PDB file of C-alpha atoms and ligand atoms in Angstrom:
ATOM      1  CA  MET A   4      76.909 107.516 102.791  1.00  0.00           C
ATOM      2  CA  LEU A   5      79.792 106.762 100.399  1.00  0.00           C
ATOM      3  CA  LYS A   6      83.186 108.512 100.454  1.00  0.00           C
ATOM      4  CA  GLU A   7      86.261 107.989  98.330  1.00  0.00           C
ATOM      5  CA  ILE A   8      89.876 108.269  99.442  1.00  0.00           C
ATOM      6  CA  LYS A   9      92.641 108.543  96.882  1.00  0.00           C
ATOM      7  CA  ILE A  10      95.965 107.092  98.005  1.00  0.00           C
ATOM      8  CA  LYS A  11      99.181 107.556  96.014  1.00  0.00           C
ATOM      9  CA  THR A  12     101.437 104.624  96.786  1.00  0.00           C
ATOM     10  CA  SER A  13     105.193 105.112  96.485  1.00  0.00           C
ATOM     11  CA  LYS A  14     106.560 101.548  96.361  1.00  0.00           C
ATOM     12  CA  ASN A  15     105.935  98.413  94.302  1.00  0.00           C
ATOM     13  CA  GLN A  16     104.698  96.572  97.403  1.00  0.00           C
ATOM     14  CA  GLU A  17     103.806  98.170 100.722  1.00  0.00           C
ATOM     15  CA  ILE A  18     101.066  98.536 103.331  1.00  0.00           C
ATOM     16  CA  ILE A  19      99.883 102.101 103.981  1.00  0.00           C
ATOM     17  CA  ASN A  20      98.088 102.976 107.169  1.00  0.00           C
ATOM     18  CA  ILE A  21      94.756 104.639 106.265  1.00  0.00           C
ATOM     19  CA  THR A  22      93.186 104.409 109.735  1.00  0.00           C
ATOM     20  CA  ASP A  23      93.216 108.142 110.405  1.00  0.00           C
ATOM     21  CA  LYS A  24      91.643 108.914 107.023  1.00  0.00           C
ATOM     22  CA  VAL A  25      88.791 106.460 107.682  1.00  0.00           C
ATOM     23  CA  LYS A  26      88.368 107.805 111.296  1.00  0.00           C
ATOM     24  CA  GLN A  27      88.065 111.334 109.901  1.00  0.00           C
ATOM     25  CA  ILE A  28      85.256 110.215 107.579  1.00  0.00           C
ATOM     26  CA  ILE A  29      83.414 108.620 110.558  1.00  0.00           C
ATOM     27  CA  ASP A  30      83.895 111.791 112.631  1.00  0.00           C
ATOM     28  CA  ASN A  31      82.500 113.967 109.837  1.00  0.00           C
ATOM     29  CA  SER A  32      79.599 111.561 109.176  1.00  0.00           C
ATOM     30  CA  GLY A  33      78.064 112.101 112.614  1.00  0.00           C
ATOM     31  CA  VAL A  34      76.944 108.468 112.504  1.00  0.00           C
ATOM     32  CA  ASP A  35      76.667 107.214 116.115  1.00  0.00           C
ATOM     33  CA  LYS A  36      76.088 103.496 115.494  1.00  0.00           C
ATOM     34  CA  GLY A  37      76.474 101.480 112.351  1.00  0.00           C
ATOM     35  CA  MET A  38      78.856  99.657 110.029  1.00  0.00           C
ATOM     36  CA  CYS A  39      81.779 100.898 108.023  1.00  0.00           C
ATOM     37  CA  LEU A  40      82.927  99.060 104.887  1.00  0.00           C
ATOM     38  CA  VAL A  41      86.414  99.887 103.575  1.00  0.00           C
ATOM     39  CA  TYR A  42      86.792  98.591 100.022  1.00  0.00           C
ATOM     40  CA  VAL A  43      89.433  98.894  97.343  1.00  0.00           C
ATOM     41  CA  GLN A  44      88.310  98.537  93.719  1.00  0.00           C
ATOM     42  CA  HIS A  45      91.567  97.076  92.375  1.00  0.00           C
ATOM     43  CA  ALA A  46      92.607  93.504  91.558  1.00  0.00           C
ATOM     44  CA  THR A  47      96.184  93.985  92.693  1.00  0.00           C
ATOM     45  CA  ALA A  48      95.610  95.728  96.034  1.00  0.00           C
ATOM     46  CA  GLY A  49      93.824  94.800  99.270  1.00  0.00           C
ATOM     47  CA  ILE A  50      92.487  96.018 102.595  1.00  0.00           C
ATOM     48  CA  LEU A  51      93.823  94.565 105.823  1.00  0.00           C
ATOM     49  CA  ILE A  52      93.231  95.115 109.505  1.00  0.00           C
ATOM     50  CA  ASN A  53      96.345  94.342 111.526  1.00  0.00           C
ATOM     51  CA  GLU A  54      98.895  95.907 113.867  1.00  0.00           C
ATOM     52  CA  ASN A  55      99.728  99.512 113.046  1.00  0.00           C
ATOM     53  CA  TYR A  56     101.988 100.288 116.022  1.00  0.00           C
ATOM     54  CA  ASP A  57     105.147  98.473 114.943  1.00  0.00           C
ATOM     55  CA  SER A  58     105.751  99.012 111.229  1.00  0.00           C
ATOM     56  CA  ALA A  59     107.934  95.898 111.207  1.00  0.00           C
ATOM     57  CA  VAL A  60     104.686  93.853 111.175  1.00  0.00           C
ATOM     58  CA  CYS A  61     103.676  95.359 107.799  1.00  0.00           C
ATOM     59  CA  ASN A  62     107.181  94.711 106.449  1.00  0.00           C
ATOM     60  CA  ASP A  63     107.020  91.121 107.696  1.00  0.00           C
ATOM     61  CA  ILE A  64     103.627  90.574 105.993  1.00  0.00           C
ATOM     62  CA  ILE A  65     104.935  91.995 102.684  1.00  0.00           C
ATOM     63  CA  ASN A  66     108.175  89.978 102.910  1.00  0.00           C
ATOM     64  CA  LYS A  67     106.396  86.718 103.823  1.00  0.00           C
ATOM     65  CA  LEU A  68     103.879  87.106 100.977  1.00  0.00           C
ATOM     66  CA  GLU A  69     106.789  87.795  98.573  1.00  0.00           C
ATOM     67  CA  GLU A  70     108.572  84.684  99.856  1.00  0.00           C
ATOM     68  CA  MET A  71     105.439  82.581  99.357  1.00  0.00           C
ATOM     69  CA  ILE A  72     104.380  84.177  96.025  1.00  0.00           C
ATOM     70  CA  PRO A  73     107.546  85.573  94.469  1.00  0.00           C
ATOM     71  CA  SER A  74     107.159  88.447  92.000  1.00  0.00           C
ATOM     72  CA  THR A  75     109.799  86.751  89.864  1.00  0.00           C
ATOM     73  CA  GLY A  76     107.880  83.450  89.760  1.00  0.00           C
ATOM     74  CA  LYS A  77     106.403  81.872  86.639  1.00  0.00           C
ATOM     75  CA  TYR A  78     102.672  82.444  86.124  1.00  0.00           C
ATOM     76  CA  LYS A  79     100.334  82.109  83.151  1.00  0.00           C
ATOM     77  CA  HIS A  80      98.944  85.672  83.592  1.00  0.00           C
ATOM     78  CA  ASN A  81     102.386  87.239  83.275  1.00  0.00           C
ATOM     79  CA  CYS A  82     102.080  87.157  79.463  1.00  0.00           C
ATOM     80  CA  VAL A  83      99.235  89.729  79.844  1.00  0.00           C
ATOM     81  CA  ASP A  84     100.714  92.384  82.201  1.00  0.00           C
ATOM     82  CA  ASN A  85     103.411  90.645  84.232  1.00  0.00           C
ATOM     83  CA  ASN A  86     101.717  91.085  87.618  1.00  0.00           C
ATOM     84  CA  ALA A  87     100.272  87.642  88.441  1.00  0.00           C
ATOM     85  CA  HIS A  88     101.960  87.622  91.883  1.00  0.00           C
ATOM     86  CA  ALA A  89     100.075  90.843  92.762  1.00  0.00           C
ATOM     87  CA  HIS A  90      96.714  89.311  91.808  1.00  0.00           C
ATOM     88  CA  ILE A  91      97.387  86.262  93.954  1.00  0.00           C
ATOM     89  CA  LYS A  92      98.455  88.408  96.964  1.00  0.00           C
ATOM     90  CA  SER A  93      95.389  90.567  96.477  1.00  0.00           C
ATOM     91  CA  ALA A  94      93.148  87.456  96.434  1.00  0.00           C
ATOM     92  CA  LEU A  95      94.625  86.264  99.723  1.00  0.00           C
ATOM     93  CA  ILE A  96      94.254  89.593 101.508  1.00  0.00           C
ATOM     94  CA  GLY A  97      90.856  90.443 100.042  1.00  0.00           C
ATOM     95  CA  PRO A  98      89.422  93.736  98.854  1.00  0.00           C
ATOM     96  CA  SER A  99      87.579  94.895 101.985  1.00  0.00           C
ATOM     97  CA  GLU A 100      87.130  94.987 105.726  1.00  0.00           C
ATOM     98  CA  THR A 101      83.982  95.790 107.732  1.00  0.00           C
ATOM     99  CA  ILE A 102      84.238  97.573 111.067  1.00  0.00           C
ATOM    100  CA  ILE A 103      81.581  98.282 113.665  1.00  0.00           C
ATOM    101  CA  ILE A 104      80.844 101.948 114.554  1.00  0.00           C
ATOM    102  CA  GLU A 105      79.798 102.620 118.181  1.00  0.00           C
ATOM    103  CA  ASN A 106      79.528 106.089 119.745  1.00  0.00           C
ATOM    104  CA  ASN A 107      80.806 107.604 116.459  1.00  0.00           C
ATOM    105  CA  LYS A 108      84.042 105.586 116.815  1.00  0.00           C
ATOM    106  CA  LEU A 109      85.404 102.572 114.987  1.00  0.00           C
ATOM    107  CA  ILE A 110      85.674  99.493 117.177  1.00  0.00           C
ATOM    108  CA  LEU A 111      89.339  98.711 116.655  1.00  0.00           C
ATOM    109  CA  GLY A 112      91.735  97.198 119.181  1.00  0.00           C
ATOM    110  CA  PRO A 113      94.501  99.465 120.560  1.00  0.00           C
ATOM    111  CA  TRP A 114      97.052  97.930 118.144  1.00  0.00           C
ATOM    112  CA  GLN A 115      94.768  97.510 115.197  1.00  0.00           C
ATOM    113  CA  GLY A 116      94.850  99.684 112.133  1.00  0.00           C
ATOM    114  CA  ILE A 117      93.420  99.606 108.601  1.00  0.00           C
ATOM    115  CA  GLY A 118      95.982  99.143 105.898  1.00  0.00           C
ATOM    116  CA  LEU A 119      95.829  99.563 102.125  1.00  0.00           C
ATOM    117  CA  CYS A 120      98.021  96.827 100.609  1.00  0.00           C
ATOM    118  CA  GLU A 121      99.777  97.732  97.426  1.00  0.00           C
ATOM    119  CA  PHE A 122     101.079  94.802  95.417  1.00  0.00           C
ATOM    120  CA  ASP A 123     101.644  96.397  92.014  1.00  0.00           C
ATOM    121  CA  GLY A 124     102.683  99.994  92.577  1.00  0.00           C
ATOM    122  CA  PRO A 125     103.471 102.685  92.679  1.00  0.00           C
ATOM    123  CA  ARG A 126     100.124 104.053  91.485  1.00  0.00           C
ATOM    124  CA  THR A 127      97.065 105.909  92.697  1.00  0.00           C
ATOM    125  CA  ARG A 128      94.493 103.730  94.422  1.00  0.00           C
ATOM    126  CA  LYS A 129      90.823 104.461  95.121  1.00  0.00           C
ATOM    127  CA  VAL A 130      89.503 103.313  98.486  1.00  0.00           C
ATOM    128  CA  PHE A 131      85.744 103.521  99.111  1.00  0.00           C
ATOM    129  CA  VAL A 132      84.291 103.991 102.590  1.00  0.00           C
ATOM    130  CA  LYS A 133      80.617 103.095 102.917  1.00  0.00           C
ATOM    131  CA  ILE A 134      78.930 103.968 106.175  1.00  0.00           C
ATOM    132  CA  ILE A 135      75.652 102.306 107.098  1.00  0.00           C
ATOM    133  CA  ASN A 136      73.693 103.992 109.892  1.00  0.00           C
ATOM    134  CA  GLY A 137      71.880 101.661 112.221  1.00  0.00           C
TER     135      GLY A 137
HETATM  136 ZN1  LIG B 404      97.185  91.606  85.677  1.00  0.00          ZN
END
């Protein structure tokens, strides 16, 4: 089963909590046991599992990545579309996460959430959720 979520980001760089949207897909799937792949098909975005209780964590991650890989830095790719920093951040975070489904629920810790990382927004991002029954 494959589902698509469209997320409209509102900032140039941010982490958007998409946990509830993915949980809703699992609920509706009726899948009791299996695997859930959350994947973004963009080279300047990423998918991250981390704390979703204190939003300061997401701000800290964005700020630290910006400190390490400044958007104002000099990069070869910037002569193409001026977003090399976003590609590097996306490469570090990665495009997907895989989560176990047990009893029709995602196995996530109490403080864990699934985040869509935007590094070159704002724009509309497509997130795919693939559920494998088994
Ligand atoms: Zn580019």
